[in-house]
CSV table of C-alpha atoms in Angstrom, one decimal:
chain,number,residue,atom,x,y,z
A,1,MET,CA,36.8,31.4,14.5
A,2,LYS,CA,34.3,30.9,17.3
A,3,ILE,CA,32.0,33.6,15.8
A,4,LEU,CA,32.2,32.0,12.3
A,5,THR,CA,31.3,28.6,13.9
A,6,SER,CA,28.4,30.1,15.7
A,7,ILE,CA,27.1,31.7,12.6
A,8,LEU,CA,27.3,28.5,10.6
A,9,LEU,CA,25.5,26.6,13.4
A,10,LEU,CA,22.7,29.2,13.4
A,11,LEU,CA,22.4,28.9,9.7
A,12,SER,CA,22.3,25.1,10.0
A,13,LEU,CA,19.6,25.3,12.7
A,14,TRP,CA,17.4,28.1,11.2
A,15,GLY,CA,18.1,28.4,7.5
A,16,TYR,CA,18.3,24.8,6.6
A,17,SER,CA,16.2,23.0,9.3
A,18,GLN,CA,13.6,20.6,8.0
A,19,PRO,CA,9.9,20.8,8.7
A,20,PRO,CA,8.6,17.9,10.9
A,21,ILE,CA,6.8,16.3,7.9
A,22,ILE,CA,7.1,12.8,6.6
A,23,PRO,CA,7.5,12.4,3.7
A,24,LEU,CA,9.8,15.4,3.4
A,25,PRO,CA,8.4,18.0,1.0
A,26,ALA,CA,10.3,18.7,-2.3
A,27,SER,CA,11.0,22.3,-1.3
A,28,TYR,CA,10.6,24.0,2.0
A,29,GLN,CA,11.6,27.3,3.7
A,30,ARG,CA,11.0,28.4,7.3
A,31,ALA,CA,8.8,31.5,7.5
A,32,LYS,CA,8.3,33.9,10.3
A,33,GLY,CA,5.9,33.4,13.2
A,34,THR,CA,3.2,31.0,14.0
A,35,PHE,CA,-0.4,30.5,12.7
A,36,THR,CA,-2.8,29.9,15.6
A,37,LEU,CA,-5.8,27.7,15.1
A,38,SER,CA,-8.9,28.8,17.0
A,39,GLU,CA,-12.7,28.9,17.0
A,40,HIS,CA,-12.3,32.1,14.9
A,41,THR,CA,-10.3,30.4,12.1
A,42,ARG,CA,-12.0,30.7,8.8
A,43,LEU,CA,-11.8,28.0,6.2
A,44,VAL,CA,-12.3,29.2,2.7
A,45,VAL,CA,-12.5,26.7,-0.2
A,46,GLU,CA,-12.4,28.4,-3.6
A,47,ASP,CA,-12.9,25.2,-5.7
A,48,SER,CA,-15.8,22.8,-4.9
A,49,ALA,CA,-13.6,19.9,-6.0
A,50,PHE,CA,-11.5,20.5,-2.9
A,51,GLN,CA,-14.3,20.2,-0.4
A,52,PRO,CA,-13.4,16.6,0.5
A,53,ALA,CA,-10.0,17.8,1.7
A,54,ALA,CA,-11.6,20.6,3.6
A,55,ARG,CA,-14.0,18.2,5.3
A,56,TYR,CA,-11.1,16.0,6.3
A,57,LEU,CA,-9.4,19.1,7.8
A,58,GLU,CA,-12.5,20.0,9.7
A,59,LYS,CA,-12.9,16.5,11.1
A,60,GLU,CA,-9.3,16.5,12.3
A,61,MET,CA,-9.6,20.0,13.9
A,62,GLN,CA,-12.7,18.8,15.7
A,63,ARG,CA,-11.1,15.5,16.8
A,64,ARG,CA,-7.8,17.1,18.0
A,65,TRP,CA,-8.9,20.3,19.5
A,66,GLY,CA,-12.7,20.4,19.5
A,67,LEU,CA,-12.7,23.3,16.9
A,68,LYS,CA,-15.5,23.8,14.5
A,69,ARG,CA,-15.3,25.7,11.3
A,70,SER,CA,-16.3,29.3,11.6
A,71,GLN,CA,-19.5,29.9,9.6
A,72,ASN,CA,-19.3,33.7,10.0
A,73,SER,CA,-17.6,35.2,6.9
A,74,ALA,CA,-17.4,38.5,8.8
A,75,THR,CA,-15.3,37.0,11.5
A,76,LYS,CA,-11.9,38.6,11.9
A,77,GLY,CA,-9.4,35.9,12.5
A,78,PRO,CA,-6.8,33.7,10.8
A,79,THR,CA,-7.9,32.4,7.5
A,80,LEU,CA,-7.0,29.1,5.8
A,81,VAL,CA,-7.6,29.1,2.1
A,82,ILE,CA,-7.7,26.1,-0.2
A,83,LYS,CA,-7.7,26.9,-3.9
A,84,ALA,CA,-6.8,25.5,-7.4
A,85,GLY,CA,-3.6,26.2,-9.2
A,86,LEU,CA,-0.1,24.9,-10.0
A,87,PRO,CA,1.0,22.6,-12.8
A,88,ALA,CA,-1.2,19.5,-13.3
A,89,LYS,CA,1.2,16.9,-11.8
A,90,GLU,CA,-1.1,14.7,-9.8
A,91,GLY,CA,-0.6,15.3,-6.1
A,92,SER,CA,1.3,18.5,-6.2
A,93,TYR,CA,0.5,21.4,-3.8
A,94,ALA,CA,2.0,24.6,-2.3
A,95,LEU,CA,1.6,25.9,1.2
A,96,VAL,CA,2.3,29.6,2.0
A,97,MET,CA,1.9,30.5,5.7
A,98,ASN,CA,2.1,33.6,7.8
A,99,GLU,CA,0.6,34.6,11.1
A,100,GLY,CA,-2.7,35.7,9.6
A,101,SER,CA,-3.2,33.2,6.8
A,102,VAL,CA,-2.5,29.8,5.3
A,103,VAL,CA,-2.9,29.5,1.5
A,104,LEU,CA,-3.0,26.0,0.1
A,105,THR,CA,-2.8,25.8,-3.7
A,106,ALA,CA,-3.2,22.4,-5.3
A,107,SER,CA,-3.2,20.9,-8.7
A,108,SER,CA,-6.0,18.4,-8.0
A,109,PRO,CA,-8.2,17.2,-5.2
A,110,ALA,CA,-5.5,14.7,-4.2
A,111,GLY,CA,-3.0,17.5,-4.0
A,112,ALA,CA,-5.3,19.5,-1.8
A,113,PHE,CA,-5.6,16.5,0.5
A,114,TYR,CA,-1.8,16.1,0.7
A,115,GLY,CA,-1.4,19.8,1.5
A,116,VAL,CA,-3.9,19.4,4.3
A,117,VAL,CA,-2.0,16.4,5.6
A,118,SER,CA,1.2,18.4,5.6
A,119,PHE,CA,-0.5,21.2,7.5
A,120,LEU,CA,-1.8,18.7,10.1
A,121,GLN,CA,1.6,17.3,10.6
A,122,LEU,CA,3.0,20.8,11.2
A,123,ALA,CA,0.1,21.2,13.8
A,124,ALA,CA,0.7,17.8,15.4
A,125,GLU,CA,2.1,19.2,18.7
A,126,SER,CA,0.1,22.5,19.1
A,127,ARG,CA,-2.6,24.7,17.7
A,128,LYS,CA,0.2,27.3,17.4
A,129,VAL,CA,1.5,26.1,14.1
A,130,PRO,CA,5.1,27.1,13.0
A,131,CYS,CA,5.0,28.8,9.6
A,132,TRP,CA,6.6,27.1,6.6
A,133,ASN,CA,6.4,27.7,2.9
A,134,LEU,CA,6.2,24.4,1.0
A,135,LYS,CA,6.2,23.4,-2.7
A,136,ASP,CA,5.7,19.7,-3.1
A,137,SER,CA,4.9,16.8,-5.5
A,138,PRO,CA,5.5,13.1,-5.3
A,139,LEU,CA,8.3,11.2,-6.8
A,140,TYR,CA,6.0,8.3,-7.8
A,141,GLY,CA,2.3,8.2,-8.6
A,142,TYR,CA,2.0,4.7,-7.1
A,143,ARG,CA,2.8,4.5,-3.4
A,144,GLY,CA,1.5,1.2,-2.1
A,145,PHE,CA,1.1,-1.1,0.9
A,146,MET,CA,-0.1,-4.7,0.8
A,147,LEU,CA,-1.9,-6.4,3.6
A,148,GLU,CA,-2.4,-10.2,3.4
A,149,GLU,CA,-5.3,-11.4,5.5
A,150,SER,CA,-5.6,-15.0,4.5
A,151,ARG,CA,-3.1,-16.2,7.1
A,152,HIS,CA,-4.5,-14.0,9.8
A,153,PHE,CA,-7.6,-11.8,9.7
A,154,PHE,CA,-7.7,-8.3,11.3
A,155,GLY,CA,-11.2,-6.9,10.6
A,156,VAL,CA,-12.7,-3.6,9.6
A,157,SER,CA,-11.5,-1.4,12.4
A,158,LYS,CA,-7.9,-2.4,12.0
A,159,VAL,CA,-8.0,-2.0,8.2
A,160,LYS,CA,-9.4,1.5,8.7
A,161,ALA,CA,-6.7,2.3,11.2
A,162,LEU,CA,-4.1,1.3,8.6
A,163,LEU,CA,-5.8,3.4,5.9
A,164,ASP,CA,-5.6,6.3,8.3
A,165,GLU,CA,-1.9,5.9,8.7
A,166,MET,CA,-1.4,5.4,5.0
A,167,ALA,CA,-3.3,8.6,4.3
A,168,TYR,CA,-1.3,10.6,6.9
A,169,TYR,CA,1.9,9.6,5.1
A,170,LYS,CA,0.5,10.1,1.6
A,171,LEU,CA,0.4,6.5,0.5
A,172,ASN,CA,-2.3,6.0,-2.1
A,173,ARG,CA,-2.6,2.3,-3.1
A,174,PHE,CA,-3.9,-0.4,-0.7
A,175,HIS,CA,-3.3,-3.9,-2.2
A,176,TRP,CA,-5.7,-6.2,-0.3
A,177,HIS,CA,-4.6,-9.8,-0.5
A,178,LEU,CA,-7.8,-11.6,0.5
A,179,THR,CA,-7.3,-15.2,-0.8
A,180,ASP,CA,-4.5,-17.7,-0.2
A,181,GLU,CA,-3.9,-21.2,1.2
A,182,PRO,CA,-5.2,-20.8,4.8
A,183,GLY,CA,-8.3,-18.7,4.2
A,184,TRP,CA,-10.7,-17.0,1.8
A,185,ARG,CA,-11.7,-13.7,3.3
A,186,MET,CA,-14.3,-12.2,0.9
A,187,GLU,CA,-18.0,-12.9,0.5
A,188,ILE,CA,-19.0,-14.1,-3.0
A,189,LYS,CA,-22.7,-14.3,-3.4
A,190,ALA,CA,-22.6,-16.7,-6.3
A,191,TYR,CA,-20.4,-19.1,-4.3
A,192,PRO,CA,-21.2,-18.6,-0.6
A,193,ARG,CA,-19.1,-21.6,0.6
A,194,LEU,CA,-16.0,-19.7,-0.4
A,195,ALA,CA,-16.4,-17.5,2.7
A,196,LEU,CA,-18.4,-19.9,4.9
A,197,VAL,CA,-16.1,-22.9,4.4
A,198,GLY,CA,-13.0,-21.3,2.8
A,199,GLY,CA,-13.0,-18.7,5.5
A,200,VAL,CA,-12.5,-21.2,8.3
A,201,GLY,CA,-9.0,-21.3,9.9
A,202,THR,CA,-5.8,-19.3,10.0
A,203,ALA,CA,-2.1,-20.0,9.7
A,204,THR,CA,-2.0,-20.9,13.4
A,205,ASP,CA,-5.5,-22.3,14.1
A,206,SER,CA,-7.0,-24.4,11.3
A,207,LEU,CA,-10.3,-24.7,13.2
A,208,LYS,CA,-10.9,-21.1,13.9
A,209,PRO,CA,-14.5,-20.2,12.8
A,210,ALA,CA,-14.9,-18.5,9.5
A,211,GLN,CA,-13.7,-14.9,9.2
A,212,TYR,CA,-14.3,-12.9,6.1
A,213,TYR,CA,-15.5,-9.5,4.9
A,214,THR,CA,-19.1,-9.2,3.8
A,215,GLN,CA,-19.7,-7.3,0.6
A,216,GLN,CA,-21.2,-4.4,2.6
A,217,GLN,CA,-18.0,-4.2,4.7
A,218,ILE,CA,-15.9,-4.2,1.6
A,219,LYS,CA,-17.9,-1.3,0.1
A,220,GLU,CA,-17.5,0.5,3.5
A,221,ILE,CA,-13.7,0.1,3.4
A,222,VAL,CA,-13.4,1.0,-0.3
A,223,SER,CA,-15.4,4.2,0.4
A,224,TYR,CA,-13.4,5.0,3.6
A,225,ALA,CA,-10.2,4.6,1.5
A,226,ALA,CA,-11.5,6.8,-1.3
A,227,ASP,CA,-12.2,9.6,1.2
A,228,ARG,CA,-8.5,9.5,1.9
A,229,TYR,CA,-7.4,9.3,-1.8
A,230,ILE,CA,-6.4,5.7,-1.5
A,231,THR,CA,-7.3,3.2,-4.2
A,232,VAL,CA,-8.1,-0.3,-3.0
A,233,ILE,CA,-6.8,-3.2,-5.2
A,234,PRO,CA,-8.1,-6.7,-4.4
A,235,GLU,CA,-6.1,-9.8,-5.0
A,236,VAL,CA,-7.7,-13.1,-5.9
A,237,ASP,CA,-4.7,-15.5,-6.2
A,238,MET,CA,-4.7,-18.0,-9.1
A,239,PRO,CA,-4.0,-20.6,-10.4
A,240,GLY,CA,-1.9,-21.4,-7.3
A,241,HIS,CA,-2.5,-20.5,-3.6
A,242,ALA,CA,-6.0,-21.8,-4.0
A,243,THR,CA,-6.2,-24.2,-1.1
A,244,ALA,CA,-9.0,-22.4,0.8
A,245,ALA,CA,-11.1,-22.0,-2.3
A,246,ASN,CA,-10.7,-25.7,-3.2
A,247,ARG,CA,-11.7,-26.7,0.3
A,248,ALA,CA,-15.0,-25.0,-0.4
A,249,TYR,CA,-15.5,-26.2,-4.0
A,250,PRO,CA,-13.2,-29.2,-4.6
A,251,ALA,CA,-14.6,-29.8,-8.0
A,252,TYR,CA,-12.4,-27.1,-9.4
A,253,SER,CA,-9.1,-28.3,-7.8
A,254,GLY,CA,-6.1,-29.1,-9.9
A,255,GLY,CA,-4.4,-30.9,-7.0
A,256,GLY,CA,-1.3,-30.0,-5.0
A,257,SER,CA,1.7,-31.5,-3.3
A,258,PRO,CA,2.4,-32.9,0.1
A,259,ALA,CA,3.6,-29.5,1.3
A,260,HIS,CA,0.8,-27.6,-0.4
A,261,PRO,CA,-2.3,-29.8,-0.7
A,262,GLU,CA,-5.0,-28.8,-3.2
A,263,PHE,CA,-2.9,-25.8,-4.1
A,264,THR,CA,-4.1,-25.1,-7.7
A,265,PHE,CA,-7.3,-24.6,-9.7
A,266,ASN,CA,-7.7,-27.0,-12.5
A,267,PRO,CA,-6.9,-25.3,-15.8
A,268,GLY,CA,-8.1,-28.3,-17.9
A,269,LYS,CA,-11.8,-27.9,-17.0
A,270,GLU,CA,-13.9,-25.4,-18.9
A,271,GLU,CA,-16.1,-25.1,-15.9
A,272,THR,CA,-13.1,-23.8,-13.9
A,273,TYR,CA,-13.0,-20.7,-16.2
A,274,THR,CA,-16.8,-20.2,-15.8
A,275,TYR,CA,-16.4,-20.5,-12.0
A,276,LEU,CA,-13.5,-18.1,-11.8
A,277,SER,CA,-14.9,-15.6,-14.3
A,278,THR,CA,-18.1,-15.4,-12.2
A,279,ILE,CA,-16.0,-14.7,-9.1
A,280,LEU,CA,-13.9,-12.0,-10.8
A,281,LYS,CA,-16.9,-10.3,-12.3
A,282,GLU,CA,-18.5,-10.1,-8.8
A,283,VAL,CA,-15.3,-8.9,-7.3
A,284,SER,CA,-15.0,-6.2,-10.0
A,285,SER,CA,-18.4,-4.9,-9.0
A,286,LEU,CA,-17.1,-4.2,-5.5
A,287,PHE,CA,-13.9,-2.3,-6.4
A,288,PRO,CA,-14.5,0.8,-8.7
A,289,ALA,CA,-10.8,1.2,-9.5
A,290,ARG,CA,-11.1,-1.4,-12.2
A,291,LEU,CA,-7.9,-3.1,-11.0
A,292,ILE,CA,-7.7,-6.7,-9.9
A,293,HIS,CA,-4.5,-8.6,-9.0
A,294,ILE,CA,-4.7,-12.3,-9.9
A,295,GLY,CA,-1.4,-13.5,-8.4
A,296,GLY,CA,0.2,-15.9,-10.8
A,297,ASP,CA,3.1,-16.7,-8.5
A,298,GLU,CA,4.7,-19.9,-7.2
A,299,VAL,CA,2.4,-22.3,-9.2
A,300,SER,CA,5.1,-24.9,-9.3
A,301,PHE,CA,4.7,-25.4,-5.5
A,302,GLY,CA,1.6,-27.5,-6.2
A,303,ASN,CA,1.1,-28.4,-9.9
A,304,GLU,CA,2.7,-31.8,-9.9
A,305,LYS,CA,-0.6,-33.6,-10.6
A,306,TRP,CA,-1.3,-31.6,-13.7
A,307,MET,CA,0.5,-33.8,-16.1
A,308,LYS,CA,-1.5,-36.8,-14.9
A,309,ASP,CA,-4.9,-35.1,-15.0
A,310,ALA,CA,-7.2,-36.3,-17.8
A,311,ALA,CA,-8.8,-32.9,-18.3
A,312,ILE,CA,-5.4,-31.1,-18.5
A,313,ILE,CA,-4.0,-33.7,-20.9
A,314,ARG,CA,-7.0,-33.1,-23.2
A,315,LEU,CA,-6.4,-29.3,-23.0
A,316,MET,CA,-2.7,-29.8,-23.8
A,317,LYS,CA,-3.6,-31.8,-26.9
A,318,GLN,CA,-6.3,-29.3,-28.0
A,319,GLU,CA,-4.2,-26.2,-27.5
A,320,LYS,CA,-0.8,-27.8,-28.5
A,321,LEU,CA,0.7,-27.1,-25.1
A,322,SER,CA,3.9,-29.1,-24.2
A,323,THR,CA,4.6,-28.3,-20.5
A,324,ALA,CA,2.9,-27.5,-17.2
A,325,LEU,CA,4.3,-24.0,-17.6
A,326,GLU,CA,2.6,-23.5,-20.9
A,327,VAL,CA,-0.6,-24.7,-19.3
A,328,GLU,CA,-0.2,-22.1,-16.6
A,329,HIS,CA,0.4,-19.4,-19.1
A,330,TYR,CA,-2.7,-20.5,-21.1
A,331,PHE,CA,-4.7,-20.2,-17.9
A,332,LEU,CA,-3.4,-16.7,-17.1
A,333,ARG,CA,-4.3,-15.5,-20.6
A,334,ARG,CA,-7.8,-16.8,-20.3
A,335,MET,CA,-8.3,-15.0,-16.9
A,336,ALA,CA,-6.7,-11.8,-18.4
A,337,ASP,CA,-9.3,-12.0,-21.2
A,338,THR,CA,-12.1,-12.2,-18.6
A,339,LEU,CA,-10.8,-9.1,-16.9
A,340,ARG,CA,-10.4,-7.2,-20.1
A,341,SER,CA,-14.0,-8.0,-21.0
A,342,CYS,CA,-15.0,-6.3,-17.8
A,343,GLN,CA,-12.8,-3.3,-18.5
A,344,VAL,CA,-10.6,-4.3,-15.6
A,345,GLN,CA,-6.8,-4.1,-15.7
A,346,VAL,CA,-4.9,-7.3,-14.8
A,347,LEU,CA,-2.2,-7.2,-12.2
A,348,GLY,CA,0.2,-10.0,-11.3
A,349,TRP,CA,3.4,-11.0,-9.7
A,350,ASP,CA,6.5,-10.9,-11.8
A,351,GLU,CA,6.1,-14.5,-13.1
A,352,VAL,CA,3.3,-13.4,-15.3
A,353,ILE,CA,5.6,-11.6,-17.8
A,354,GLU,CA,6.3,-14.9,-19.5
A,355,ALA,CA,2.6,-15.6,-20.1
A,356,GLY,CA,2.2,-13.3,-23.1
A,357,LEU,CA,-0.3,-11.0,-21.4
A,358,PRO,CA,-1.2,-7.8,-23.2
A,359,VAL,CA,1.3,-5.0,-22.3
A,360,ASP,CA,-1.2,-2.2,-22.4
A,361,HIS,CA,-3.6,-4.1,-20.0
A,362,THR,CA,-1.1,-5.6,-17.5
A,363,LEU,CA,0.7,-4.2,-14.4
A,364,VAL,CA,3.6,-6.3,-13.1
A,365,TYR,CA,4.7,-6.5,-9.5
A,366,TRP,CA,8.4,-7.3,-9.2
A,367,TRP,CA,9.0,-9.1,-5.9
A,368,ARG,CA,11.9,-11.5,-6.4
A,369,HIS,CA,14.9,-9.4,-5.5
A,370,ASP,CA,17.1,-12.4,-6.3
A,371,HIS,CA,15.9,-12.3,-9.9
A,372,PRO,CA,16.8,-8.8,-11.2
A,373,GLU,CA,16.7,-10.2,-14.7
A,374,GLN,CA,12.9,-10.6,-14.3
A,375,LEU,CA,12.6,-6.9,-13.7
A,376,GLU,CA,14.8,-6.1,-16.6
A,377,ALA,CA,12.8,-8.4,-18.9
A,378,ALA,CA,9.5,-6.8,-17.8
A,379,LEU,CA,10.8,-3.4,-18.6
A,380,ARG,CA,12.3,-4.6,-21.9
A,381,LYS,CA,8.9,-6.0,-22.9
A,382,LYS,CA,7.3,-2.6,-22.1
A,383,TYR,CA,5.3,-3.7,-19.1
A,384,ARG,CA,4.5,-1.1,-16.4
A,385,VAL,CA,6.0,-2.2,-13.1
A,386,VAL,CA,5.6,-1.7,-9.4
A,387,LEU,CA,8.7,-2.5,-7.4
A,388,CYS,CA,8.2,-4.5,-4.2
A,389,PRO,CA,11.3,-6.7,-3.8
A,390,ARG,CA,11.5,-8.9,-0.7
A,391,LEU,CA,14.7,-7.0,0.3
A,392,PRO,CA,13.8,-4.4,1.5
A,393,PHE,CA,10.1,-4.2,1.1
A,394,TYR,CA,8.7,-7.4,2.8
A,395,PHE,CA,7.7,-6.3,6.2
A,396,ASP,CA,7.3,-9.8,7.5
A,397,PHE,CA,11.1,-9.9,7.5
A,398,VAL,CA,12.6,-8.9,10.9
A,399,GLN,CA,13.8,-5.3,11.2
A,400,ASP,CA,16.6,-5.7,13.8
A,401,SER,CA,19.5,-8.1,14.2
A,402,THR,CA,18.2,-9.1,17.7
A,403,HIS,CA,14.7,-10.0,16.5
A,404,ARG,CA,13.9,-13.7,16.3
A,405,VAL,CA,10.3,-14.0,15.0
A,406,GLY,CA,10.0,-13.3,11.3
A,407,ARG,CA,11.8,-14.1,8.1
A,408,ARG,CA,15.3,-13.5,6.8
A,409,TRP,CA,16.9,-14.2,3.4
A,410,ALA,CA,20.3,-15.9,3.8
A,411,GLY,CA,20.6,-14.0,7.1
A,412,ALA,CA,19.6,-10.6,5.6
A,413,PHE,CA,16.7,-8.7,7.0
A,414,ASN,CA,14.9,-5.4,6.4
A,415,PRO,CA,15.9,-2.6,8.8
A,416,LEU,CA,14.4,0.9,8.6
A,417,LYS,CA,17.5,2.3,6.9
A,418,ALA,CA,17.3,-0.2,4.0
A,419,VAL,CA,13.6,0.7,3.4
A,420,TYR,CA,14.4,4.4,3.5
A,421,GLU,CA,17.4,4.4,1.2
A,422,PHE,CA,15.9,2.2,-1.5
A,423,ASN,CA,16.8,3.5,-5.0
A,424,ALA,CA,15.1,2.1,-8.0
A,425,GLU,CA,17.9,3.2,-10.3
A,426,HIS,CA,20.3,0.7,-8.8
A,427,TYR,CA,18.4,-2.0,-10.6
A,428,PRO,CA,19.0,-3.1,-14.2
A,429,GLY,CA,16.9,-1.5,-16.9
A,430,VAL,CA,15.2,1.2,-14.7
A,431,LYS,CA,17.2,4.1,-16.1
A,432,ASP,CA,16.7,2.9,-19.6
A,433,HIS,CA,12.9,2.8,-19.4
A,434,PRO,CA,11.8,6.0,-17.7
A,435,GLY,CA,8.1,6.1,-16.9
A,436,GLN,CA,7.5,2.4,-16.8
A,437,VAL,CA,8.3,2.1,-13.1
A,438,LEU,CA,5.0,3.4,-11.6
A,439,GLY,CA,6.1,3.3,-8.0
A,440,LEU,CA,7.0,1.2,-4.9
A,441,GLN,CA,5.1,-1.1,-2.5
A,442,ALA,CA,5.7,-2.8,0.7
A,443,ASN,CA,4.1,-6.2,1.4
A,444,VAL,CA,3.3,-7.8,4.7
A,445,TRP,CA,2.6,-11.5,4.8
A,446,THR,CA,1.0,-12.4,8.2
A,447,GLU,CA,2.2,-15.9,9.0
A,448,THR,CA,3.8,-14.6,12.2
A,449,MET,CA,1.2,-11.9,13.0
A,450,ALA,CA,-1.8,-13.3,14.8
A,451,THR,CA,-2.6,-10.1,16.6
A,452,ALA,CA,-3.1,-6.4,15.7
A,453,GLU,CA,-0.3,-5.5,18.1
A,454,ARG,CA,2.2,-7.8,16.4
A,455,LEU,CA,1.1,-6.4,13.0
A,456,ASP,CA,1.8,-2.9,14.2
A,457,PHE,CA,5.3,-4.0,15.5
A,458,MET,CA,6.2,-5.3,12.0
A,459,VAL,CA,4.7,-2.4,10.0
A,460,PHE,CA,5.7,0.6,12.0
A,461,PRO,CA,7.8,2.7,11.6
A,462,ARG,CA,8.9,1.1,8.4
A,463,LEU,CA,5.7,2.3,6.7
A,464,LEU,CA,7.0,5.9,7.3
A,465,ALA,CA,10.3,5.1,5.6
A,466,LEU,CA,8.4,3.6,2.7
A,467,ALA,CA,6.3,6.7,2.4
A,468,GLU,CA,9.4,8.9,2.1
A,469,ALA,CA,11.1,6.5,-0.3
A,470,CYS,CA,8.0,6.8,-2.5
A,471,TRP,CA,7.7,10.6,-2.3
A,472,SER,CA,11.0,12.3,-1.8
A,473,PRO,CA,13.9,12.0,-4.2
A,474,ARG,CA,16.4,13.3,-1.7
A,475,LYS,CA,17.8,10.9,1.0
A,476,ASP,CA,19.3,11.8,4.3
A,477,PHE,CA,18.7,9.1,6.8
A,478,LYS,CA,20.0,11.0,9.8
A,479,ALA,CA,17.7,13.9,9.1
A,480,PHE,CA,14.8,11.4,8.6
A,481,GLN,CA,15.6,9.9,12.1
A,482,ARG,CA,15.4,13.3,13.7
A,483,ARG,CA,11.9,13.9,12.1
A,484,LEU,CA,10.9,10.4,12.9
A,485,SER,CA,11.3,10.9,16.7
A,486,GLY,CA,8.3,13.2,16.8
A,487,HIS,CA,6.2,10.9,14.7
A,488,LEU,CA,6.9,8.0,17.0
A,489,SER,CA,5.4,10.1,19.8
A,490,GLN,CA,2.3,10.5,17.6
A,491,LEU,CA,2.1,6.8,17.0
A,492,ARG,CA,2.4,6.2,20.8
A,493,LYS,CA,-0.5,8.5,21.5
A,494,GLN,CA,-2.6,6.4,19.0
A,495,ASP,CA,-1.7,3.2,20.9
A,496,ILE,CA,0.2,1.8,17.9
A,497,HIS,CA,2.7,-0.8,19.1
A,498,TYR,CA,5.7,0.2,16.9
A,499,PHE,CA,9.3,-0.9,17.1
A,500,ASP,CA,11.6,2.0,18.2
A,501,PRO,CA,14.8,1.8,16.0
A,502,ILE,CA,16.2,4.9,17.8
A,503,ASN,CA,15.9,3.3,21.2
A,504,PRO,CA,15.4,-0.5,20.6
A,505,GLN,CA,15.5,-1.3,24.3
A,506,ALA,CA,12.3,0.7,24.8
A,507,SER,CA,10.4,-1.7,22.5
A,508,PRO,CA,11.5,-5.3,23.0
A,509,GLU,CA,10.4,-7.7,20.3
A,510,LEU,CA,6.6,-8.2,20.4
A,511,VAL,CA,6.2,-11.9,19.4
A,512,HIS,CA,2.4,-12.3,19.9
């Protein structure tokens, strides 16, 4: 019996152990030996489209170990080959390793990049890389993370650092929420006061001097993301959450409420549409993905003056609109038309499904976990959907029962396990509409995150659990925790101030 137990244990440890990779590859098998990286390692790229992935690998080899790519084709040494092949599923790759070679075969440039990332994770601890054979492809094509910078601003270096971590864990959509009530964080040359006046203040300091991204900085970040196969999606929130913009250009304000002053743009003035169309066209010139998120959420927080506004009353008579909600929907259709004229897809929070926006031109973000019927309706109407429900994907919610700074929902919070174990098929309509759910996204709203360290504490390691939820169909939380331990060590070396869910006492709540 003891012999049988020992054999089963060895099989468990050797035959069925997992590679130290997050997200876990679809298929993996431990191979014999180790592949040693050295100054004699040759990097061979058989398809010029895969050169960006090769350059990324070269930079990482130089940064980690001071190794440069061998330029001598006659050099005898280990060889790393990147070549095309495999079915055309975007992001798929295979890695075959032995002591003398690593062969990375990919379906696309993105797949080559993800294969490189997996290899780098295997090499995280040493130049002597344990050999594995991998076949991999993502569960979802959309694997997103949203950073809101209206409430607190973090700057170019921090955004690049977040993009680095997204790339390392194969996330590929960066939703950049740049406008909201406290601040407008993007230079618009046609309306410079948006940044110079609207950029003043944060959620905790209304007098803080203007902070915003110049157009040159935006282009720099978009390019940096593209090098890591990440698409940047800007958000210009409307018609609500417009307080900062209205502070800069009050002529376009539709008023607000005591709790949310000057909250809306005025949908009754034709000049409002000219103003916002000019802004959106300028924004579209900065983001080559042809995707712009226009919000469309929570308008009722500050539209109580609409029904008394002369311009809006005229619009309602002219367009035969009966309610403030119908006015809101009219506004959204107008802005969607502007984006369509620019060949830009319109993206919006789940409220927009009631506005009659064109199905083939609209992407819906379902965020209200307490309104599953909204998701079901979006799918029934044939909209493509990204799932980002507050529970478990709002990272401004606390992640441990002992934490005090951050949000909860009727006492509920968002621990690592809930993020990891998310299953879209538990929600109504998802199984009945295959292909309409494009993927998942986590959102971080920064009311309680005034520093980069506090941001880290709320994002990590939940970002890693998100990555695996987006990529890997199989779920084993205990196995994930075992792999996570090594990745926490890597985060520590990068001076990322993460929460440690394995040993919470080692990382007391960081509140500033």
